[in-house]
CSV table of C-alpha atoms in Angstrom, one decimal:
chain,number,residue,atom,x,y,z
A,25,MET,CA,0.0,0.0,0.0
A,26,GLN,CA,1.3,3.4,-0.9
A,27,ASN,CA,2.4,5.8,1.8
A,28,LYS,CA,0.4,8.9,1.6
A,29,LEU,CA,1.6,10.8,4.7
A,30,LYS,CA,4.3,12.7,2.7
A,31,ILE,CA,6.4,15.6,3.6
A,32,ILE,CA,6.9,18.5,1.1
A,33,ASN,CA,9.8,20.8,1.2
A,34,ASP,CA,8.5,24.4,0.6
A,35,PRO,CA,10.9,27.4,0.0
A,36,VAL,CA,8.6,29.7,2.1
A,37,HIS,CA,7.2,27.5,5.1
A,38,GLY,CA,10.0,24.8,5.2
A,39,PHE,CA,8.7,21.3,5.6
A,40,ILE,CA,5.0,20.8,5.2
A,41,LYS,CA,3.2,17.6,6.4
A,42,ILE,CA,0.3,16.0,4.7
A,43,PRO,CA,-1.4,14.5,7.9
A,44,HIS,CA,-4.5,12.9,6.1
A,45,GLU,CA,-4.6,10.5,3.1
A,46,ILE,CA,-7.5,12.1,1.4
A,47,LEU,CA,-5.2,15.3,1.1
A,48,PHE,CA,-2.8,13.3,-0.7
A,49,ASP,CA,-5.4,11.8,-3.0
A,50,ILE,CA,-6.6,15.3,-4.0
A,51,ILE,CA,-3.1,16.6,-4.5
A,52,GLU,CA,-2.5,13.7,-7.0
A,53,HIS,CA,-5.7,14.2,-8.9
A,54,PRO,CA,-5.2,15.5,-12.5
A,55,TYR,CA,-7.5,18.6,-11.6
A,56,PHE,CA,-4.9,19.6,-8.9
A,57,GLN,CA,-1.8,18.7,-10.8
A,58,ARG,CA,-2.9,21.1,-13.5
A,59,LEU,CA,-2.2,23.9,-11.0
A,60,ARG,CA,1.6,23.2,-11.5
A,61,ARG,CA,1.0,24.8,-15.0
A,62,ILE,CA,-0.9,27.8,-13.8
A,63,GLY,CA,1.3,30.8,-12.6
A,64,GLN,CA,0.4,32.3,-9.2
A,65,THR,CA,1.1,35.9,-10.6
A,66,GLY,CA,0.3,35.9,-14.3
A,67,LEU,CA,2.8,37.8,-16.3
A,68,LEU,CA,4.5,39.4,-13.1
A,69,ASN,CA,7.8,37.6,-14.0
A,70,LEU,CA,8.1,40.2,-16.9
A,71,ILE,CA,8.5,42.8,-14.0
A,72,PHE,CA,9.9,40.6,-11.2
A,73,PRO,CA,11.8,37.8,-12.8
A,74,GLY,CA,11.7,35.6,-9.8
A,75,ALA,CA,7.8,35.6,-9.7
A,76,THR,CA,7.4,32.2,-11.7
A,77,HIS,CA,5.8,30.3,-8.7
A,78,THR,CA,2.6,28.4,-9.3
A,79,ARG,CA,-1.0,27.9,-7.8
A,80,PHE,CA,0.2,24.5,-6.9
A,81,HIS,CA,2.8,25.9,-4.5
A,82,HIS,CA,0.3,28.3,-3.1
A,83,ALA,CA,-2.4,26.0,-2.5
A,84,ILE,CA,-0.1,23.6,-0.6
A,85,GLY,CA,1.2,26.5,1.5
A,86,ALA,CA,-2.2,27.6,2.5
A,87,MET,CA,-3.0,24.1,3.4
A,88,HIS,CA,-0.1,24.2,5.8
A,89,LEU,CA,-1.1,27.4,7.4
A,90,MET,CA,-4.6,26.1,7.9
A,91,PHE,CA,-3.1,23.2,9.8
A,92,THR,CA,-1.1,25.5,11.9
A,93,ALA,CA,-4.1,27.8,12.6
A,94,LEU,CA,-6.2,24.8,13.8
A,95,GLU,CA,-3.4,23.6,16.0
A,96,THR,CA,-3.2,27.0,17.6
A,97,LEU,CA,-7.0,27.1,18.2
A,98,LYS,CA,-7.1,23.7,19.8
A,99,GLN,CA,-4.3,24.7,22.1
A,100,LYS,CA,-6.5,27.6,23.1
A,101,GLY,CA,-9.4,25.3,24.0
A,102,VAL,CA,-11.4,25.3,20.8
A,103,LYS,CA,-12.8,21.9,20.1
A,104,ILE,CA,-12.0,20.7,16.5
A,105,SER,CA,-12.7,17.2,15.4
A,106,GLU,CA,-10.6,15.3,12.9
A,107,GLU,CA,-13.4,15.4,10.5
A,108,GLU,CA,-13.6,19.2,10.8
A,109,GLU,CA,-9.7,19.5,10.5
A,110,LYS,CA,-9.8,17.4,7.4
A,111,GLY,CA,-12.6,19.4,5.9
A,112,ALA,CA,-10.9,22.8,6.5
A,113,MET,CA,-7.6,21.6,5.0
A,114,LEU,CA,-9.4,20.2,2.0
A,115,ALA,CA,-11.4,23.3,1.4
A,116,ILE,CA,-8.3,25.6,1.5
A,117,LEU,CA,-6.3,23.1,-0.6
A,118,MET,CA,-9.0,23.3,-3.3
A,119,HIS,CA,-9.9,26.9,-3.1
A,120,ASP,CA,-8.0,27.7,-6.4
A,121,ILE,CA,-8.7,24.6,-8.2
A,122,GLY,CA,-11.0,26.5,-10.6
A,123,HIS,CA,-8.4,28.9,-11.8
A,124,GLY,CA,-7.7,29.2,-15.4
A,125,PRO,CA,-4.6,30.2,-17.4
A,126,PHE,CA,-3.4,33.5,-16.2
A,127,SER,CA,-6.1,33.4,-13.7
A,128,HIS,CA,-8.0,36.7,-13.1
A,129,ALA,CA,-7.1,38.2,-16.4
A,130,LEU,CA,-8.8,35.5,-18.5
A,131,GLU,CA,-11.5,33.8,-16.5
A,132,ASN,CA,-14.2,36.0,-17.9
A,133,MET,CA,-12.9,35.9,-21.4
A,134,LEU,CA,-12.9,32.1,-21.6
A,135,MET,CA,-15.8,31.2,-19.6
A,136,ASP,CA,-18.0,34.3,-19.9
A,137,ASP,CA,-19.0,35.2,-16.4
A,138,TRP,CA,-17.6,32.1,-14.8
A,139,HIS,CA,-15.6,33.3,-11.7
A,140,HIS,CA,-12.8,31.0,-10.5
A,141,GLU,CA,-14.7,30.4,-7.3
A,142,LYS,CA,-17.7,29.2,-9.2
A,143,LEU,CA,-15.5,26.8,-11.3
A,144,SER,CA,-13.6,25.8,-8.0
A,145,LEU,CA,-17.0,24.7,-6.5
A,146,LEU,CA,-18.1,22.9,-9.6
A,147,LEU,CA,-14.9,20.9,-9.6
A,148,MET,CA,-15.1,20.3,-5.9
A,149,ASN,CA,-18.6,18.7,-6.4
A,150,ARG,CA,-17.2,16.5,-9.0
A,151,LEU,CA,-14.4,15.4,-6.9
A,152,ASN,CA,-16.9,14.9,-4.1
A,153,VAL,CA,-18.8,12.2,-6.3
A,154,GLU,CA,-15.4,10.6,-7.3
A,155,PHE,CA,-14.4,10.4,-3.5
A,156,LYS,CA,-17.9,9.2,-2.4
A,157,GLY,CA,-18.9,12.2,-0.2
A,158,GLU,CA,-15.6,12.7,1.5
A,159,LEU,CA,-15.4,16.3,0.5
A,160,SER,CA,-18.9,17.3,1.9
A,161,ILE,CA,-17.8,19.1,4.9
A,162,ALA,CA,-15.0,20.8,2.9
A,163,ILE,CA,-17.7,22.1,0.5
A,164,GLU,CA,-19.9,23.3,3.2
A,165,MET,CA,-17.0,25.2,4.8
A,166,PHE,CA,-16.0,26.6,1.4
A,167,GLN,CA,-19.4,28.0,0.8
A,168,GLY,CA,-19.8,29.4,4.4
A,169,LYS,CA,-22.7,27.0,5.2
A,170,TYR,CA,-21.0,25.2,7.8
A,171,HIS,CA,-22.5,25.9,11.3
A,172,ARG,CA,-19.2,27.0,12.8
A,173,LYS,CA,-18.4,30.3,11.2
A,174,PHE,CA,-14.6,30.5,11.8
A,175,PHE,CA,-13.9,27.8,9.5
A,176,ASN,CA,-15.1,29.8,6.5
A,177,GLN,CA,-13.4,32.9,7.9
A,178,LEU,CA,-10.1,31.0,7.8
A,179,ILE,CA,-10.8,30.1,4.2
A,180,SER,CA,-12.2,33.5,3.0
A,181,SER,CA,-12.1,36.8,4.9
A,182,GLN,CA,-9.9,39.8,5.3
A,183,LEU,CA,-7.6,37.7,7.5
A,184,ASP,CA,-7.6,34.2,5.9
A,185,VAL,CA,-4.8,31.7,5.4
A,186,ASP,CA,-5.0,32.3,1.6
A,187,ARG,CA,-3.9,35.8,2.0
A,188,LEU,CA,-1.3,34.9,4.6
A,189,ASP,CA,0.3,32.5,2.2
A,190,TYR,CA,0.2,34.5,-1.0
A,191,LEU,CA,1.6,37.6,0.7
A,192,ASN,CA,4.5,35.9,2.0
A,193,ARG,CA,5.0,33.7,-1.2
A,194,ASP,CA,4.7,36.6,-3.6
A,195,SER,CA,7.0,38.7,-1.5
A,196,PHE,CA,9.5,36.0,-1.4
A,197,PHE,CA,9.5,35.3,-5.1
A,198,THR,CA,9.3,38.9,-6.3
A,199,GLY,CA,11.9,40.0,-3.7
A,200,VAL,CA,9.6,42.8,-2.6
A,201,SER,CA,10.3,42.8,1.1
A,202,GLU,CA,7.5,45.1,2.1
A,203,GLY,CA,5.0,42.2,1.6
A,204,ASN,CA,6.9,40.0,4.2
A,205,ILE,CA,4.5,39.4,7.2
A,206,ASN,CA,5.1,37.4,10.3
A,207,THR,CA,2.7,34.7,9.6
A,208,GLN,CA,3.4,32.6,12.7
A,209,ARG,CA,2.8,35.6,14.8
A,210,ILE,CA,-0.4,36.4,13.3
A,211,ILE,CA,-1.7,32.7,13.5
A,212,SER,CA,-0.5,32.5,17.1
A,213,MET,CA,-2.8,35.5,17.9
A,214,MET,CA,-5.9,33.8,16.4
A,215,ASN,CA,-8.9,32.8,18.6
A,216,VAL,CA,-12.6,32.1,18.5
A,217,CYS,CA,-15.1,34.1,20.4
A,218,GLU,CA,-18.3,32.7,22.0
A,219,GLU,CA,-20.3,33.4,18.9
A,220,GLY,CA,-18.1,31.0,16.9
A,221,GLU,CA,-16.3,33.8,15.0
A,222,LEU,CA,-12.6,34.1,14.2
A,223,VAL,CA,-11.0,36.9,16.3
A,224,ILE,CA,-7.5,38.2,17.2
A,225,ASP,CA,-6.2,38.5,20.7
A,226,ALA,CA,-6.0,42.2,21.5
A,227,LYS,CA,-2.2,42.1,22.0
A,228,GLY,CA,-1.9,41.1,18.2
A,229,VAL,CA,-3.2,44.6,17.0
A,230,TYR,CA,0.2,45.6,15.5
A,231,SER,CA,0.7,42.4,13.7
A,232,ILE,CA,-2.7,42.7,12.0
A,233,GLU,CA,-1.9,46.4,11.1
A,234,ASN,CA,1.3,45.4,9.7
A,235,PHE,CA,-0.4,42.6,7.6
A,236,LEU,CA,-3.0,45.1,6.2
A,237,THR,CA,-0.3,47.6,5.2
A,238,ALA,CA,1.9,44.9,3.8
A,239,ARG,CA,-0.9,43.9,1.6
A,240,MET,CA,-1.5,47.5,0.5
A,241,PHE,CA,2.1,47.9,-0.5
A,242,MET,CA,2.1,44.6,-2.2
A,243,TYR,CA,-0.9,45.8,-4.2
A,244,TRP,CA,0.5,49.1,-5.3
A,245,GLN,CA,4.2,47.8,-5.6
A,246,VAL,CA,3.5,44.5,-7.3
A,247,TYR,CA,0.0,43.4,-8.3
A,248,TYR,CA,-1.0,47.0,-9.5
A,249,HIS,CA,2.5,48.1,-10.5
A,250,LYS,CA,1.7,50.0,-13.8
A,251,THR,CA,3.5,47.4,-15.8
A,252,SER,CA,1.9,44.6,-14.1
A,253,ALA,CA,-1.5,46.2,-14.7
A,254,LEU,CA,-0.6,46.6,-18.3
A,255,ALA,CA,0.6,43.0,-18.9
A,256,GLU,CA,-2.7,41.9,-17.4
A,257,PHE,CA,-4.6,44.2,-19.5
A,258,LEU,CA,-2.8,43.0,-22.6
A,259,LEU,CA,-3.7,39.4,-22.1
A,260,VAL,CA,-7.3,40.3,-21.8
A,261,LYS,CA,-7.1,42.4,-24.9
A,262,ILE,CA,-5.2,39.6,-27.0
A,263,LEU,CA,-7.9,37.1,-26.1
A,264,GLU,CA,-10.8,39.6,-26.8
A,265,ARG,CA,-9.1,40.3,-30.2
A,266,ALA,CA,-8.7,36.7,-31.0
A,267,LYS,CA,-12.3,35.8,-30.2
A,268,TYR,CA,-13.4,38.9,-32.3
A,269,LEU,CA,-11.2,37.8,-35.3
A,270,VAL,CA,-12.5,34.1,-35.0
A,271,SER,CA,-16.0,35.5,-35.1
A,272,GLN,CA,-15.2,37.2,-38.3
A,273,GLY,CA,-14.1,34.0,-39.9
A,274,VAL,CA,-10.3,34.4,-39.4
A,275,ASP,CA,-8.5,31.0,-38.6
A,276,LEU,CA,-6.1,31.4,-35.9
A,277,PRO,CA,-3.7,28.7,-34.9
A,278,ALA,CA,-4.2,27.4,-31.3
A,279,SER,CA,-4.3,24.3,-29.3
A,280,GLU,CA,-7.4,22.4,-29.6
A,281,ASN,CA,-8.8,23.3,-26.2
A,282,LEU,CA,-8.0,27.0,-26.5
A,283,LYS,CA,-9.6,27.0,-30.0
A,284,TYR,CA,-12.6,25.4,-28.4
A,285,PHE,CA,-13.1,28.4,-26.1
A,286,LEU,CA,-12.3,30.9,-28.9
A,287,TYR,CA,-15.2,29.7,-30.8
A,288,ARG,CA,-17.5,29.1,-27.9
A,289,GLY,CA,-20.5,31.5,-27.7
A,290,LYS,CA,-22.3,32.6,-24.6
A,291,ALA,CA,-24.0,29.8,-22.8
A,292,ALA,CA,-24.2,27.9,-19.6
A,293,ALA,CA,-21.2,25.6,-18.9
A,294,SER,CA,-21.7,22.2,-20.3
A,295,ASP,CA,-19.7,19.1,-19.3
A,296,GLU,CA,-17.6,19.5,-22.3
A,297,ASP,CA,-16.7,23.1,-21.3
A,298,VAL,CA,-15.7,21.8,-17.9
A,299,GLU,CA,-13.6,18.9,-19.3
A,300,ARG,CA,-11.8,21.1,-21.8
A,301,PHE,CA,-11.3,23.9,-19.1
A,302,THR,CA,-9.5,21.4,-16.9
A,303,GLN,CA,-7.1,20.7,-19.8
A,304,LEU,CA,-6.2,24.3,-20.4
A,305,ASP,CA,-3.2,26.0,-18.7
A,306,ASP,CA,-0.7,28.8,-19.2
A,307,ASN,CA,1.2,26.9,-21.9
A,308,ASP,CA,-1.8,27.0,-24.3
A,309,VAL,CA,-2.0,30.8,-24.0
A,310,ILE,CA,1.8,31.4,-24.4
A,311,GLN,CA,1.9,29.0,-27.4
A,312,ALA,CA,-1.0,30.9,-29.1
A,313,MET,CA,0.6,34.3,-28.4
A,314,LYS,CA,3.9,33.0,-30.2
A,315,PHE,CA,1.9,31.9,-33.1
A,316,TRP,CA,-0.2,35.1,-33.3
A,317,GLN,CA,2.9,37.4,-33.5
A,318,LYS,CA,2.7,36.4,-37.2
A,319,SER,CA,-1.0,37.3,-37.6
A,320,GLU,CA,-2.1,39.4,-40.4
A,321,ASP,CA,-4.2,41.4,-38.0
A,322,PHE,CA,-1.9,44.2,-37.0
A,323,ILE,CA,-3.5,44.8,-33.6
A,324,LEU,CA,-3.2,41.2,-32.5
A,325,SER,CA,0.3,40.7,-33.8
A,326,TYR,CA,1.4,43.9,-32.2
A,327,TRP,CA,0.2,42.9,-28.7
A,328,CYS,CA,1.4,39.5,-28.9
A,329,LYS,CA,4.9,40.7,-29.9
A,330,CYS,CA,4.7,43.1,-26.9
A,331,VAL,CA,4.2,40.3,-24.5
A,332,ILE,CA,6.5,37.6,-26.0
A,333,GLN,CA,9.3,39.7,-26.8
A,334,ARG,CA,8.7,41.9,-23.6
A,335,ASN,CA,8.7,45.1,-25.6
A,336,LEU,CA,5.9,46.6,-23.7
A,337,PRO,CA,3.9,49.7,-24.5
A,338,LYS,CA,4.6,52.9,-22.8
A,339,THR,CA,2.7,53.7,-19.6
A,340,ILE,CA,2.1,56.8,-17.5
A,341,ILE,CA,0.4,56.7,-14.1
A,342,SER,CA,-1.8,59.3,-12.5
A,343,SER,CA,-4.1,59.7,-9.5
A,344,HIS,CA,-6.6,61.5,-11.9
A,345,PRO,CA,-8.3,60.4,-15.1
A,346,PHE,CA,-6.3,61.6,-18.2
A,347,ASP,CA,-7.5,64.5,-20.3
A,348,GLU,CA,-9.6,63.4,-23.3
A,349,ARG,CA,-7.5,65.6,-25.7
A,350,PHE,CA,-4.3,64.1,-24.5
A,351,ILE,CA,-5.8,60.6,-25.2
A,352,GLU,CA,-7.0,61.6,-28.6
A,353,GLU,CA,-3.5,63.0,-29.5
A,354,LYS,CA,-1.9,59.6,-28.7
A,355,VAL,CA,-4.5,58.0,-31.0
A,356,ILE,CA,-3.7,60.4,-33.9
A,357,ASN,CA,0.0,59.8,-33.4
A,358,THR,CA,-0.6,56.0,-33.4
A,359,ASN,CA,-2.6,56.1,-36.7
A,360,GLU,CA,0.0,58.3,-38.3
A,361,PHE,CA,3.1,56.3,-37.3
A,362,PHE,CA,1.7,52.8,-38.1
A,363,GLU,CA,-0.5,54.1,-41.1
A,364,ILE,CA,-3.5,52.5,-39.6
A,365,ASN,CA,-7.1,53.8,-38.8
A,366,ASN,CA,-7.8,51.9,-35.6
A,367,GLY,CA,-5.1,53.4,-33.4
A,368,ASN,CA,-7.8,53.8,-30.7
A,369,GLU,CA,-7.3,50.0,-30.2
A,370,LEU,CA,-3.7,50.5,-28.9
A,371,VAL,CA,-4.4,53.5,-26.5
A,372,HIS,CA,-6.3,52.8,-23.4
A,373,GLU,CA,-6.8,54.1,-19.8
A,374,ILE,CA,-6.6,51.4,-17.4
A,375,LYS,CA,-8.1,51.9,-13.8
A,376,ARG,CA,-7.0,50.3,-10.6
A,377,LYS,CA,-8.9,50.6,-7.2
A,378,LEU,CA,-7.9,49.5,-3.7
A,379,LEU,CA,-9.6,49.5,-0.4
A,380,PRO,CA,-6.9,48.2,2.0
A,381,TYR,CA,-9.3,47.5,4.8
A,382,ASP,CA,-13.0,47.1,4.3
A,383,THR,CA,-14.8,47.8,7.7
A,384,GLU,CA,-18.1,47.0,6.2
A,385,LYS,CA,-17.7,43.6,4.5
A,386,GLN,CA,-15.8,41.6,6.9
A,387,PRO,CA,-14.4,43.6,9.9
A,388,ILE,CA,-11.4,42.2,12.0
A,389,TYR,CA,-12.3,41.8,15.6
A,390,LEU,CA,-9.8,42.0,18.5
A,391,LEU,CA,-10.6,40.0,21.7
A,392,GLN,CA,-10.2,41.9,24.8
A,393,LYS,CA,-9.0,40.5,28.1
A,394,ASN,CA,-12.4,40.7,29.6
A,395,GLY,CA,-13.8,38.5,26.7
A,396,THR,CA,-15.6,41.3,24.7
A,397,LYS,CA,-14.7,42.0,21.1
A,398,LEU,CA,-13.9,45.3,19.6
A,399,ARG,CA,-13.6,46.3,15.8
A,400,LEU,CA,-9.9,46.8,14.8
A,401,GLU,CA,-10.4,50.4,13.7
A,402,GLU,CA,-12.0,51.3,17.0
A,403,SER,CA,-9.2,50.0,19.2
A,404,GLN,CA,-7.3,52.6,21.2
A,405,ASN,CA,-4.1,51.0,20.2
A,406,GLN,CA,-4.5,51.1,16.4
A,407,LEU,CA,-2.1,53.3,14.6
A,408,LEU,CA,-2.9,52.8,10.9
A,409,SER,CA,-6.3,51.1,10.6
A,410,GLY,CA,-8.1,54.4,10.7
A,411,LEU,CA,-6.1,55.6,7.7
A,412,ILE,CA,-6.4,52.6,5.4
A,413,VAL,CA,-10.2,52.5,5.2
A,414,ASN,CA,-10.4,54.8,2.3
A,415,LYS,CA,-10.3,53.6,-1.4
A,416,THR,CA,-7.5,54.7,-3.5
A,417,THR,CA,-7.7,54.9,-7.4
A,418,ARG,CA,-5.0,55.2,-9.9
A,419,TYR,CA,-5.2,55.7,-13.7
A,420,ILE,CA,-2.7,54.3,-16.1
A,421,LEU,CA,-2.6,55.3,-19.8
A,422,THR,CA,-1.0,52.8,-22.1
A,423,PHE,CA,0.1,53.7,-25.7
A,424,PRO,CA,2.7,52.4,-28.1
A,425,ARG,CA,6.3,53.2,-27.3
A,426,GLU,CA,7.2,54.1,-30.9
A,427,ILE,CA,5.0,57.3,-30.7
A,428,GLU,CA,6.7,58.6,-27.6
A,429,GLY,CA,7.9,62.2,-28.0
A,430,GLN,CA,5.9,62.7,-31.1
A,431,LYS,CA,3.9,65.8,-31.6
A,432,SER,CA,0.7,65.8,-33.5
């Protein structure tokens, strides 16, 4: 009989144990193994060359942090059964199983409005049939339907183990130290209040503020970095353009599964859609972009060359929307330079918004010594939480590098 209680060596967390056989079975499943070929951070490696880690890495790391969090809660007297532990670890292990190639950038493009969480749930239900109901508790927890609320909060909230893992992991692989948080300290401060909700021991207030600000810095410095935002935007535009050309009868070379989605109209997801989706990964899209560099369509070919050759368009960032005349000038210059009449396709304003700490949606509560709970932003000890409750918006204008400095 195969030994399934393996140990995995992870560059961020060190040795990770797999304490239950069912976890190993899910990791071995083709649905999960596909995550080895789905990058965690899309095209971020064009900006931060080390950012080549995958969703597979991240899911295993998040599972490890879930195990650590549950151990901490048990030590504080919270009763957690083996079935609950298994369920919570399975739920976080599978939370990203529905991610498509280049994740957020392309999920709506390929499957209309199929958000990755919807696809994750769909794949979890399929796996549950295959594993004869062993994932039922995990699915309840994932959906927030389990009667003990803190399990769902550990999976999905403003302070979940998903965020704790990706912040440290992305910080590690990009080399951006501002995102580095003390995960062990934060987990050691977790607790469950009488109502069964996840709270933080009051003395952990600064660790939590550090976590919230680290996340904010990572967004503006890494995920929403103007070139990262541009790369993600280009991917969406490339697939939109390819879908449009295919609808006009243009034959574009692509792998069989990617072609299927390019030709697919709007409809509810069928069994074939799901089957083909689980065969897709980043390689299909990269291969297609390599082919499409030679496309007769100037726009498609231009964008694909930008990505594959990393000769990215110019970007300027501003805290205000760009003047329409300024944008129009860039369009005229683009048309003149390339001798085309659809230069507006190559000039775009991209918008990025961030609310670092949402006090409405899922406030973080501190557990006082006397057993009462207090909202983080209301704590006498907080230093920053009151400052990060406002939304920040940045505008990025992108246009071909070739027209830089041209006067119309």
